[in-house]
mmCIF file with all atom_site columns, C-alpha atoms in Angstrom:
data_model
loop_
_atom_site.group_PDB
_atom_site.id
_atom_site.type_symbol
_atom_site.label_atom_id
_atom_site.label_alt_id
_atom_site.label_comp_id
_atom_site.label_asym_id
_atom_site.label_entity_id
_atom_site.label_seq_id
_atom_site.pdbx_PDB_ins_code
_atom_site.Cartn_x
_atom_site.Cartn_y
_atom_site.Cartn_z
_atom_site.occupancy
_atom_site.B_iso_or_equiv
_atom_site.pdbx_formal_charge
_atom_site.auth_seq_id
_atom_site.auth_comp_id
_atom_site.auth_asym_id
_atom_site.auth_atom_id
_atom_site.pdbx_PDB_model_num
ATOM 1   C CA . MET A 1 1   ? 21.630 -40.145 -28.698 1.00 0.00 ? 1   MET A CA 1
ATOM 2   C CA . ARG A 1 2   ? 21.214 -43.287 -26.650 1.00 0.00 ? 2   ARG A CA 1
ATOM 3   C CA . THR A 1 3   ? 17.989 -45.076 -25.965 1.00 0.00 ? 3   THR A CA 1
ATOM 4   C CA . ILE A 1 4   ? 16.792 -46.874 -22.891 1.00 0.00 ? 4   ILE A CA 1
ATOM 5   C CA . GLY A 1 5   ? 13.428 -48.557 -22.677 1.00 0.00 ? 5   GLY A CA 1
ATOM 6   C CA . PHE A 1 6   ? 11.247 -51.095 -20.942 1.00 0.00 ? 6   PHE A CA 1
ATOM 7   C CA . VAL A 1 7   ? 11.586 -54.594 -22.397 1.00 0.00 ? 7   VAL A CA 1
ATOM 8   C CA . PRO A 1 8   ? 10.188 -57.955 -21.268 1.00 0.00 ? 8   PRO A CA 1
ATOM 9   C CA . VAL A 1 9   ? 12.839 -60.249 -19.792 1.00 0.00 ? 9   VAL A CA 1
ATOM 10  C CA . ALA A 1 10  ? 11.571 -63.803 -19.583 1.00 0.00 ? 10  ALA A CA 1
ATOM 11  C CA . ALA A 1 11  ? 14.275 -64.935 -17.161 1.00 0.00 ? 11  ALA A CA 1
ATOM 12  C CA . LEU A 1 12  ? 13.118 -62.507 -14.459 1.00 0.00 ? 12  LEU A CA 1
ATOM 13  C CA . ALA A 1 13  ? 10.230 -63.271 -12.146 1.00 0.00 ? 13  ALA A CA 1
ATOM 14  C CA . LEU A 1 14  ? 8.879  -59.763 -12.631 1.00 0.00 ? 14  LEU A CA 1
ATOM 15  C CA . VAL A 1 15  ? 5.968  -58.134 -14.383 1.00 0.00 ? 15  VAL A CA 1
ATOM 16  C CA . LEU A 1 16  ? 7.455  -55.903 -17.082 1.00 0.00 ? 16  LEU A CA 1
ATOM 17  C CA . VAL A 1 17  ? 5.819  -53.234 -19.173 1.00 0.00 ? 17  VAL A CA 1
ATOM 18  C CA . GLY A 1 18  ? 7.112  -51.196 -22.093 1.00 0.00 ? 18  GLY A CA 1
ATOM 19  C CA . THR A 1 19  ? 8.040  -47.649 -23.016 1.00 0.00 ? 19  THR A CA 1
ATOM 20  C CA . THR A 1 20  ? 11.084 -45.858 -24.443 1.00 0.00 ? 20  THR A CA 1
ATOM 21  C CA . GLY A 1 21  ? 13.082 -42.717 -23.750 1.00 0.00 ? 21  GLY A CA 1
ATOM 22  C CA . ALA A 1 22  ? 16.143 -40.952 -25.128 1.00 0.00 ? 22  ALA A CA 1
ATOM 23  C CA . LEU A 1 23  ? 19.392 -40.650 -23.179 1.00 0.00 ? 23  LEU A CA 1
ATOM 24  C CA . PRO A 1 24  ? 21.786 -37.875 -24.218 1.00 0.00 ? 24  PRO A CA 1
ATOM 25  C CA . ILE A 1 25  ? 25.434 -38.891 -24.540 1.00 0.00 ? 25  ILE A CA 1
ATOM 26  C CA . ALA A 1 26  ? 27.638 -37.969 -21.581 1.00 0.00 ? 26  ALA A CA 1
ATOM 27  C CA . ASP A 1 27  ? 31.117 -38.268 -23.153 1.00 0.00 ? 27  ASP A CA 1
ATOM 28  C CA . ALA A 1 28  ? 31.197 -38.788 -26.906 1.00 0.00 ? 28  ALA A CA 1
ATOM 29  C CA . THR A 1 29  ? 35.015 -38.936 -27.058 1.00 0.00 ? 29  THR A CA 1
ATOM 30  C CA . ALA A 1 30  ? 35.469 -41.796 -24.613 1.00 0.00 ? 30  ALA A CA 1
ATOM 31  C CA . ALA A 1 31  ? 37.203 -44.957 -25.788 1.00 0.00 ? 31  ALA A CA 1
ATOM 32  C CA . GLN A 1 32  ? 34.800 -47.790 -26.526 1.00 0.00 ? 32  GLN A CA 1
ATOM 33  C CA . ARG A 1 33  ? 35.989 -50.322 -23.970 1.00 0.00 ? 33  ARG A CA 1
ATOM 34  C CA . PRO A 1 34  ? 34.226 -52.267 -21.218 1.00 0.00 ? 34  PRO A CA 1
ATOM 35  C CA . ALA A 1 35  ? 33.995 -50.248 -18.025 1.00 0.00 ? 35  ALA A CA 1
ATOM 36  C CA . ALA A 1 36  ? 35.432 -51.702 -14.828 1.00 0.00 ? 36  ALA A CA 1
ATOM 37  C CA . PRO A 1 37  ? 32.787 -52.091 -12.111 1.00 0.00 ? 37  PRO A CA 1
ATOM 38  C CA . SER A 1 38  ? 32.135 -48.740 -10.404 1.00 0.00 ? 38  SER A CA 1
ATOM 39  C CA . ASP A 1 39  ? 35.009 -47.040 -12.273 1.00 0.00 ? 39  ASP A CA 1
ATOM 40  C CA . PHE A 1 40  ? 33.292 -43.731 -12.965 1.00 0.00 ? 40  PHE A CA 1
ATOM 41  C CA . ASN A 1 41  ? 36.341 -41.937 -14.394 1.00 0.00 ? 41  ASN A CA 1
ATOM 42  C CA . GLY A 1 42  ? 37.966 -44.807 -16.306 1.00 0.00 ? 42  GLY A CA 1
ATOM 43  C CA . ASP A 1 43  ? 41.304 -44.675 -14.480 1.00 0.00 ? 43  ASP A CA 1
ATOM 44  C CA . GLY A 1 44  ? 41.328 -48.389 -13.684 1.00 0.00 ? 44  GLY A CA 1
ATOM 45  C CA . TYR A 1 45  ? 40.443 -47.985 -9.994  1.00 0.00 ? 45  TYR A CA 1
ATOM 46  C CA . ALA A 1 46  ? 37.028 -48.793 -8.523  1.00 0.00 ? 46  ALA A CA 1
ATOM 47  C CA . ASP A 1 47  ? 35.168 -45.860 -6.998  1.00 0.00 ? 47  ASP A CA 1
ATOM 48  C CA . LEU A 1 48  ? 32.558 -45.845 -4.232  1.00 0.00 ? 48  LEU A CA 1
ATOM 49  C CA . ALA A 1 49  ? 29.090 -44.238 -4.099  1.00 0.00 ? 49  ALA A CA 1
ATOM 50  C CA . ILE A 1 50  ? 27.615 -43.901 -0.603  1.00 0.00 ? 50  ILE A CA 1
ATOM 51  C CA . GLY A 1 51  ? 23.914 -43.173 -0.242  1.00 0.00 ? 51  GLY A CA 1
ATOM 52  C CA . ALA A 1 52  ? 22.647 -41.032 2.649   1.00 0.00 ? 52  ALA A CA 1
ATOM 53  C CA . PRO A 1 53  ? 18.856 -41.051 2.173   1.00 0.00 ? 53  PRO A CA 1
ATOM 54  C CA . ALA A 1 54  ? 18.143 -39.380 5.531   1.00 0.00 ? 54  ALA A CA 1
ATOM 55  C CA . GLU A 1 55  ? 20.470 -36.447 4.777   1.00 0.00 ? 55  GLU A CA 1
ATOM 56  C CA . ALA A 1 56  ? 19.133 -32.913 5.152   1.00 0.00 ? 56  ALA A CA 1
ATOM 57  C CA . ILE A 1 57  ? 19.940 -30.777 2.106   1.00 0.00 ? 57  ILE A CA 1
ATOM 58  C CA . GLY A 1 58  ? 19.982 -27.040 2.804   1.00 0.00 ? 58  GLY A CA 1
ATOM 59  C CA . GLY A 1 59  ? 16.809 -26.104 4.603   1.00 0.00 ? 59  GLY A CA 1
ATOM 60  C CA . THR A 1 60  ? 14.828 -29.105 3.423   1.00 0.00 ? 60  THR A CA 1
ATOM 61  C CA . GLY A 1 61  ? 15.043 -31.040 6.699   1.00 0.00 ? 61  GLY A CA 1
ATOM 62  C CA . ARG A 1 62  ? 16.026 -34.679 7.099   1.00 0.00 ? 62  ARG A CA 1
ATOM 63  C CA . GLY A 1 63  ? 14.961 -37.205 4.498   1.00 0.00 ? 63  GLY A CA 1
ATOM 64  C CA . ALA A 1 64  ? 15.809 -35.289 1.330   1.00 0.00 ? 64  ALA A CA 1
ATOM 65  C CA . GLY A 1 65  ? 18.851 -37.486 0.752   1.00 0.00 ? 65  GLY A CA 1
ATOM 66  C CA . GLY A 1 66  ? 22.242 -37.260 -0.881  1.00 0.00 ? 66  GLY A CA 1
ATOM 67  C CA . VAL A 1 67  ? 25.053 -39.386 -2.321  1.00 0.00 ? 67  VAL A CA 1
ATOM 68  C CA . ASN A 1 68  ? 28.795 -39.035 -1.709  1.00 0.00 ? 68  ASN A CA 1
ATOM 69  C CA . VAL A 1 69  ? 31.248 -40.401 -4.279  1.00 0.00 ? 69  VAL A CA 1
ATOM 70  C CA . LEU A 1 70  ? 34.844 -41.256 -3.332  1.00 0.00 ? 70  LEU A CA 1
ATOM 71  C CA . TYR A 1 71  ? 37.315 -42.003 -6.103  1.00 0.00 ? 71  TYR A CA 1
ATOM 72  C CA . GLY A 1 72  ? 39.826 -44.834 -6.069  1.00 0.00 ? 72  GLY A CA 1
ATOM 73  C CA . SER A 1 73  ? 43.568 -44.488 -6.563  1.00 0.00 ? 73  SER A CA 1
ATOM 74  C CA . ALA A 1 74  ? 46.779 -46.504 -6.274  1.00 0.00 ? 74  ALA A CA 1
ATOM 75  C CA . LEU A 1 75  ? 46.573 -45.851 -2.507  1.00 0.00 ? 75  LEU A CA 1
ATOM 76  C CA . GLY A 1 76  ? 42.899 -46.766 -2.203  1.00 0.00 ? 76  GLY A CA 1
ATOM 77  C CA . LEU A 1 77  ? 39.881 -44.478 -1.794  1.00 0.00 ? 77  LEU A CA 1
ATOM 78  C CA . THR A 1 78  ? 40.686 -40.802 -1.488  1.00 0.00 ? 78  THR A CA 1
ATOM 79  C CA . ALA A 1 79  ? 38.797 -37.649 -0.583  1.00 0.00 ? 79  ALA A CA 1
ATOM 80  C CA . ALA A 1 80  ? 40.475 -35.858 -3.477  1.00 0.00 ? 80  ALA A CA 1
ATOM 81  C CA . GLY A 1 81  ? 37.781 -35.119 -6.038  1.00 0.00 ? 81  GLY A CA 1
ATOM 82  C CA . ASP A 1 82  ? 35.012 -36.217 -3.639  1.00 0.00 ? 82  ASP A CA 1
ATOM 83  C CA . GLN A 1 83  ? 31.584 -35.438 -5.079  1.00 0.00 ? 83  GLN A CA 1
ATOM 84  C CA . THR A 1 84  ? 28.317 -34.808 -3.262  1.00 0.00 ? 84  THR A CA 1
ATOM 85  C CA . TRP A 1 85  ? 25.101 -35.209 -5.246  1.00 0.00 ? 85  TRP A CA 1
ATOM 86  C CA . SER A 1 86  ? 21.511 -34.356 -4.409  1.00 0.00 ? 86  SER A CA 1
ATOM 87  C CA . GLN A 1 87  ? 18.429 -33.334 -6.325  1.00 0.00 ? 87  GLN A CA 1
ATOM 88  C CA . ASP A 1 88  ? 19.488 -29.745 -5.687  1.00 0.00 ? 88  ASP A CA 1
ATOM 89  C CA . SER A 1 89  ? 22.821 -30.284 -7.482  1.00 0.00 ? 89  SER A CA 1
ATOM 90  C CA . PRO A 1 90  ? 23.112 -28.236 -10.699 1.00 0.00 ? 90  PRO A CA 1
ATOM 91  C CA . GLY A 1 91  ? 21.907 -30.244 -13.675 1.00 0.00 ? 91  GLY A CA 1
ATOM 92  C CA . ILE A 1 92  ? 20.114 -32.915 -11.623 1.00 0.00 ? 92  ILE A CA 1
ATOM 93  C CA . LYS A 1 93  ? 16.446 -33.323 -12.413 1.00 0.00 ? 93  LYS A CA 1
ATOM 94  C CA . GLY A 1 94  ? 14.074 -33.031 -9.472  1.00 0.00 ? 94  GLY A CA 1
ATOM 95  C CA . LYS A 1 95  ? 14.083 -31.023 -6.238  1.00 0.00 ? 95  LYS A CA 1
ATOM 96  C CA . SER A 1 96  ? 15.283 -32.008 -2.765  1.00 0.00 ? 96  SER A CA 1
ATOM 97  C CA . GLU A 1 97  ? 12.369 -32.402 -0.350  1.00 0.00 ? 97  GLU A CA 1
ATOM 98  C CA . GLY A 1 98  ? 12.763 -33.352 3.310   1.00 0.00 ? 98  GLY A CA 1
ATOM 99  C CA . HIS A 1 99  ? 10.734 -33.169 6.526   1.00 0.00 ? 99  HIS A CA 1
ATOM 100 C CA . ALA A 1 100 ? 10.627 -29.368 6.338   1.00 0.00 ? 100 ALA A CA 1
ATOM 101 C CA . MET A 1 101 ? 9.034  -29.473 2.880   1.00 0.00 ? 101 MET A CA 1
ATOM 102 C CA . PRO A 1 102 ? 5.398  -30.185 1.859   1.00 0.00 ? 102 PRO A CA 1
ATOM 103 C CA . GLY A 1 103 ? 6.469  -33.105 -0.348  1.00 0.00 ? 103 GLY A CA 1
ATOM 104 C CA . CYS A 1 104 ? 8.423  -34.963 2.344   1.00 0.00 ? 104 CYS A CA 1
ATOM 105 C CA . CYS A 1 105 ? 10.476 -37.013 1.796   1.00 0.00 ? 105 CYS A CA 1
ATOM 106 C CA . ASP A 1 106 ? 12.402 -38.040 -1.358  1.00 0.00 ? 106 ASP A CA 1
ATOM 107 C CA . ARG A 1 107 ? 15.105 -40.241 0.258   1.00 0.00 ? 107 ARG A CA 1
ATOM 108 C CA . PHE A 1 108 ? 17.483 -39.685 -2.673  1.00 0.00 ? 108 PHE A CA 1
ATOM 109 C CA . GLY A 1 109 ? 20.244 -42.280 -2.359  1.00 0.00 ? 109 GLY A CA 1
ATOM 110 C CA . THR A 1 110 ? 18.144 -45.078 -0.849  1.00 0.00 ? 110 THR A CA 1
ATOM 111 C CA . SER A 1 111 ? 19.676 -47.471 -3.395  1.00 0.00 ? 111 SER A CA 1
ATOM 112 C CA . THR A 1 112 ? 22.482 -47.035 -5.907  1.00 0.00 ? 112 THR A CA 1
ATOM 113 C CA . VAL A 1 113 ? 23.877 -49.279 -8.620  1.00 0.00 ? 113 VAL A CA 1
ATOM 114 C CA . SER A 1 114 ? 26.580 -48.831 -11.237 1.00 0.00 ? 114 SER A CA 1
ATOM 115 C CA . GLY A 1 115 ? 26.942 -50.184 -14.755 1.00 0.00 ? 115 GLY A CA 1
ATOM 116 C CA . ASP A 1 116 ? 28.123 -49.045 -18.173 1.00 0.00 ? 116 ASP A CA 1
ATOM 117 C CA . LEU A 1 117 ? 24.729 -48.276 -19.684 1.00 0.00 ? 117 LEU A CA 1
ATOM 118 C CA . ASN A 1 118 ? 26.027 -46.629 -22.852 1.00 0.00 ? 118 ASN A CA 1
ATOM 119 C CA . GLY A 1 119 ? 29.160 -48.710 -23.493 1.00 0.00 ? 119 GLY A CA 1
ATOM 120 C CA . ASP A 1 120 ? 31.547 -45.736 -23.466 1.00 0.00 ? 120 ASP A CA 1
ATOM 121 C CA . GLY A 1 121 ? 34.034 -47.346 -21.065 1.00 0.00 ? 121 GLY A CA 1
ATOM 122 C CA . TYR A 1 122 ? 32.954 -45.367 -18.006 1.00 0.00 ? 122 TYR A CA 1
ATOM 123 C CA . ALA A 1 123 ? 30.671 -46.758 -15.312 1.00 0.00 ? 123 ALA A CA 1
ATOM 124 C CA . ASP A 1 124 ? 27.418 -44.839 -14.793 1.00 0.00 ? 124 ASP A CA 1
ATOM 125 C CA . LEU A 1 125 ? 25.439 -44.494 -11.554 1.00 0.00 ? 125 LEU A CA 1
ATOM 126 C CA . ALA A 1 126 ? 21.699 -44.917 -10.981 1.00 0.00 ? 126 ALA A CA 1
ATOM 127 C CA . ILE A 1 127 ? 20.371 -43.305 -7.786  1.00 0.00 ? 127 ILE A CA 1
ATOM 128 C CA . THR A 1 128 ? 16.879 -43.997 -6.461  1.00 0.00 ? 128 THR A CA 1
ATOM 129 C CA . SER A 1 129 ? 14.415 -41.715 -4.668  1.00 0.00 ? 129 SER A CA 1
ATOM 130 C CA . PRO A 1 130 ? 11.608 -44.169 -3.854  1.00 0.00 ? 130 PRO A CA 1
ATOM 131 C CA . ASP A 1 131 ? 9.493  -41.664 -1.898  1.00 0.00 ? 131 ASP A CA 1
ATOM 132 C CA . GLU A 1 132 ? 9.668  -38.891 -4.508  1.00 0.00 ? 132 GLU A CA 1
ATOM 133 C CA . GLY A 1 133 ? 6.311  -37.509 -5.532  1.00 0.00 ? 133 GLY A CA 1
ATOM 134 C CA . PHE A 1 134 ? 5.943  -37.409 -9.304  1.00 0.00 ? 134 PHE A CA 1
ATOM 135 C CA . GLY A 1 135 ? 3.113  -36.657 -11.678 1.00 0.00 ? 135 GLY A CA 1
ATOM 136 C CA . GLY A 1 136 ? 0.876  -35.543 -8.822  1.00 0.00 ? 136 GLY A CA 1
ATOM 137 C CA . ASP A 1 137 ? 1.277  -38.884 -7.038  1.00 0.00 ? 137 ASP A CA 1
ATOM 138 C CA . VAL A 1 138 ? 2.960  -38.803 -3.606  1.00 0.00 ? 138 VAL A CA 1
ATOM 139 C CA . TYR A 1 139 ? 5.587  -41.507 -2.932  1.00 0.00 ? 139 TYR A CA 1
ATOM 140 C CA . SER A 1 140 ? 5.581  -42.822 -6.498  1.00 0.00 ? 140 SER A CA 1
ATOM 141 C CA . GLY A 1 141 ? 9.400  -42.757 -6.750  1.00 0.00 ? 141 GLY A CA 1
ATOM 142 C CA . VAL A 1 142 ? 11.998 -41.862 -9.405  1.00 0.00 ? 142 VAL A CA 1
ATOM 143 C CA . VAL A 1 143 ? 15.523 -42.859 -10.447 1.00 0.00 ? 143 VAL A CA 1
ATOM 144 C CA . ASN A 1 144 ? 18.257 -40.448 -11.576 1.00 0.00 ? 144 ASN A CA 1
ATOM 145 C CA . VAL A 1 145 ? 20.980 -41.780 -13.899 1.00 0.00 ? 145 VAL A CA 1
ATOM 146 C CA . LEU A 1 146 ? 24.360 -39.968 -13.858 1.00 0.00 ? 146 LEU A CA 1
ATOM 147 C CA . TYR A 1 147 ? 26.891 -40.769 -16.562 1.00 0.00 ? 147 TYR A CA 1
ATOM 148 C CA . GLY A 1 148 ? 30.591 -41.401 -16.092 1.00 0.00 ? 148 GLY A CA 1
ATOM 149 C CA . SER A 1 149 ? 33.304 -39.527 -17.960 1.00 0.00 ? 149 SER A CA 1
ATOM 150 C CA . SER A 1 150 ? 37.049 -38.940 -17.875 1.00 0.00 ? 150 SER A CA 1
ATOM 151 C CA . HIS A 1 151 ? 36.321 -36.402 -15.128 1.00 0.00 ? 151 HIS A CA 1
ATOM 152 C CA . GLY A 1 152 ? 34.081 -38.725 -13.136 1.00 0.00 ? 152 GLY A CA 1
ATOM 153 C CA . LEU A 1 153 ? 30.321 -38.603 -12.746 1.00 0.00 ? 153 LEU A CA 1
ATOM 154 C CA . THR A 1 154 ? 28.610 -35.688 -14.415 1.00 0.00 ? 154 THR A CA 1
ATOM 155 C CA . ALA A 1 155 ? 25.122 -34.218 -14.400 1.00 0.00 ? 155 ALA A CA 1
ATOM 156 C CA . ALA A 1 156 ? 25.330 -33.686 -18.159 1.00 0.00 ? 156 ALA A CA 1
ATOM 157 C CA . GLY A 1 157 ? 22.597 -35.819 -19.696 1.00 0.00 ? 157 GLY A CA 1
ATOM 158 C CA . ASP A 1 158 ? 21.080 -36.754 -16.322 1.00 0.00 ? 158 ASP A CA 1
ATOM 159 C CA . MET A 1 159 ? 18.149 -39.073 -17.055 1.00 0.00 ? 159 MET A CA 1
ATOM 160 C CA . LEU A 1 160 ? 15.073 -39.224 -14.817 1.00 0.00 ? 160 LEU A CA 1
ATOM 161 C CA . LEU A 1 161 ? 13.349 -42.607 -14.870 1.00 0.00 ? 161 LEU A CA 1
ATOM 162 C CA . THR A 1 162 ? 9.827  -43.151 -13.572 1.00 0.00 ? 162 THR A CA 1
ATOM 163 C CA . GLY A 1 163 ? 7.357  -45.963 -13.695 1.00 0.00 ? 163 GLY A CA 1
ATOM 164 C CA . PRO A 1 164 ? 4.594  -45.638 -16.296 1.00 0.00 ? 164 PRO A CA 1
ATOM 165 C CA . LEU A 1 165 ? 2.769  -42.428 -15.439 1.00 0.00 ? 165 LEU A CA 1
ATOM 166 C CA . ILE A 1 166 ? -0.501 -43.953 -16.579 1.00 0.00 ? 166 ILE A CA 1
ATOM 167 C CA . ASP A 1 167 ? -0.321 -46.437 -13.680 1.00 0.00 ? 167 ASP A CA 1
ATOM 168 C CA . PRO A 1 168 ? -1.726 -44.956 -10.433 1.00 0.00 ? 168 PRO A CA 1
ATOM 169 C CA . ASP A 1 169 ? -0.767 -48.025 -8.392  1.00 0.00 ? 169 ASP A CA 1
ATOM 170 C CA . ILE A 1 170 ? 2.988  -47.384 -8.389  1.00 0.00 ? 170 ILE A CA 1
ATOM 171 C CA . ARG A 1 171 ? 4.492  -46.808 -4.931  1.00 0.00 ? 171 ARG A CA 1
ATOM 172 C CA . GLY A 1 172 ? 8.135  -46.937 -3.996  1.00 0.00 ? 172 GLY A CA 1
ATOM 173 C CA . PHE A 1 173 ? 9.621  -47.052 -7.515  1.00 0.00 ? 173 PHE A CA 1
ATOM 174 C CA . GLY A 1 174 ? 13.320 -47.521 -6.817  1.00 0.00 ? 174 GLY A CA 1
ATOM 175 C CA . TRP A 1 175 ? 13.275 -49.260 -3.441  1.00 0.00 ? 175 TRP A CA 1
ATOM 176 C CA . THR A 1 176 ? 15.363 -51.907 -5.184  1.00 0.00 ? 176 THR A CA 1
ATOM 177 C CA . ILE A 1 177 ? 17.562 -51.640 -8.266  1.00 0.00 ? 177 ILE A CA 1
ATOM 178 C CA . ALA A 1 178 ? 20.056 -53.854 -10.088 1.00 0.00 ? 178 ALA A CA 1
ATOM 179 C CA . ALA A 1 179 ? 22.289 -53.599 -13.159 1.00 0.00 ? 179 ALA A CA 1
ATOM 180 C CA . GLY A 1 180 ? 23.617 -56.181 -15.607 1.00 0.00 ? 180 GLY A CA 1
ATOM 181 C CA . ASP A 1 181 ? 23.613 -57.154 -19.259 1.00 0.00 ? 181 ASP A CA 1
ATOM 182 C CA . LEU A 1 182 ? 20.218 -58.832 -19.460 1.00 0.00 ? 182 LEU A CA 1
ATOM 183 C CA . ASN A 1 183 ? 20.081 -59.368 -23.217 1.00 0.00 ? 183 ASN A CA 1
ATOM 184 C CA . GLY A 1 184 ? 23.729 -60.083 -24.050 1.00 0.00 ? 184 GLY A CA 1
ATOM 185 C CA . ASP A 1 185 ? 24.209 -57.024 -26.269 1.00 0.00 ? 185 ASP A CA 1
ATOM 186 C CA . GLY A 1 186 ? 27.272 -55.768 -24.386 1.00 0.00 ? 186 GLY A CA 1
ATOM 187 C CA . PHE A 1 187 ? 25.495 -52.877 -22.656 1.00 0.00 ? 187 PHE A CA 1
ATOM 188 C CA . ASP A 1 188 ? 24.437 -52.939 -19.023 1.00 0.00 ? 188 ASP A CA 1
ATOM 189 C CA . ASP A 1 189 ? 20.711 -52.673 -18.347 1.00 0.00 ? 189 ASP A CA 1
ATOM 190 C CA . LEU A 1 190 ? 18.704 -51.645 -15.272 1.00 0.00 ? 190 LEU A CA 1
ATOM 191 C CA . VAL A 1 191 ? 15.946 -53.417 -13.366 1.00 0.00 ? 191 VAL A CA 1
ATOM 192 C CA . VAL A 1 192 ? 13.972 -51.164 -11.016 1.00 0.00 ? 192 VAL A CA 1
ATOM 193 C CA . GLY A 1 193 ? 11.619 -52.559 -8.393  1.00 0.00 ? 193 GLY A CA 1
ATOM 194 C CA . ALA A 1 194 ? 8.581  -50.908 -6.798  1.00 0.00 ? 194 ALA A CA 1
ATOM 195 C CA . SER A 1 195 ? 7.959  -52.806 -3.568  1.00 0.00 ? 195 SER A CA 1
ATOM 196 C CA . GLY A 1 196 ? 4.842  -50.815 -2.771  1.00 0.00 ? 196 GLY A CA 1
ATOM 197 C CA . TYR A 1 197 ? 3.097  -51.522 -6.069  1.00 0.00 ? 197 TYR A CA 1
ATOM 198 C CA . ARG A 1 198 ? -0.552 -52.260 -5.329  1.00 0.00 ? 198 ARG A CA 1
ATOM 199 C CA . ASN A 1 199 ? -1.274 -55.457 -7.201  1.00 0.00 ? 199 ASN A CA 1
ATOM 200 C CA . LEU A 1 200 ? -4.925 -56.491 -6.934  1.00 0.00 ? 200 LEU A CA 1
ATOM 201 C CA . GLU A 1 201 ? -4.271 -59.795 -8.719  1.00 0.00 ? 201 GLU A CA 1
ATOM 202 C CA . GLY A 1 202 ? -1.377 -61.129 -6.641  1.00 0.00 ? 202 GLY A CA 1
ATOM 203 C CA . PRO A 1 203 ? 1.416  -60.247 -4.231  1.00 0.00 ? 203 PRO A CA 1
ATOM 204 C CA . PRO A 1 204 ? 2.432  -56.581 -4.048  1.00 0.00 ? 204 PRO A CA 1
ATOM 205 C CA . GLY A 1 205 ? 5.438  -55.336 -5.966  1.00 0.00 ? 205 GLY A CA 1
ATOM 206 C CA . ARG A 1 206 ? 6.471  -54.988 -9.583  1.00 0.00 ? 206 ARG A CA 1
ATOM 207 C CA . GLY A 1 207 ? 9.670  -54.455 -11.562 1.00 0.00 ? 207 GLY A CA 1
ATOM 208 C CA . TRP A 1 208 ? 10.664 -52.748 -14.796 1.00 0.00 ? 208 TRP A CA 1
ATOM 209 C CA . ALA A 1 209 ? 13.651 -53.515 -17.019 1.00 0.00 ? 209 ALA A CA 1
ATOM 210 C CA . TYR A 1 210 ? 15.392 -50.736 -18.936 1.00 0.00 ? 210 TYR A CA 1
ATOM 211 C CA . THR A 1 211 ? 17.838 -51.552 -21.714 1.00 0.00 ? 211 THR A CA 1
ATOM 212 C CA . GLY A 1 212 ? 21.058 -49.623 -22.237 1.00 0.00 ? 212 GLY A CA 1
ATOM 213 C CA . GLY A 1 213 ? 22.403 -48.781 -25.682 1.00 0.00 ? 213 GLY A CA 1
ATOM 214 C CA . ALA A 1 214 ? 25.165 -47.124 -27.688 1.00 0.00 ? 214 ALA A CA 1
ATOM 215 C CA . ALA A 1 215 ? 25.293 -43.596 -29.001 1.00 0.00 ? 215 ALA A CA 1
ATOM 216 C CA . GLU A 1 216 ? 23.516 -43.030 -32.275 1.00 0.00 ? 216 GLU A CA 1
ATOM 217 C CA . GLU A 1 217 ? 25.451 -40.929 -34.786 1.00 0.00 ? 217 GLU A CA 1
#
């Protein structure tokens, strides 16, 4: 298993809180090597994730959102192996909701960021849905994490990140997101921003840092 959790990062001008969660391994046989940026299948070529947050998925209506992934090659980006992801994709946590649905609208794909969160040599992809309703709170927002493998991104082990559910003031979790090794341990970490956080003691907005980690035997 891998772990990812909230940790305070003094270098960031953000308010950070703490919790932990388990991340199932996506590809236990992968070589332990640093992943190239956005190289989801480890072939040495950068790949491209394109968010379409206004996309209609099935009969959901516009605003459900989706993400297209194009894979790199010696000739550049190619449609061969193109992937389309949404919250209705098999194995993805959540449910696509657009203008035709009561929970309008998720806007899956508003922001995306890649990084090797588990140090397996394949870049992973975090996809935000900042208007997703979660825990009975409309527009609280969530983030889905898809893991890279020798076959590209996979829904196996998809991780759903949320802000602390005990905090009713969260709005727009995932409007902004960034990845990088914040603590120098060799694993990329995530910072997720909630621009609509209702802060009664200062300017609106808040961020949370999640630490990546290796597989535990």
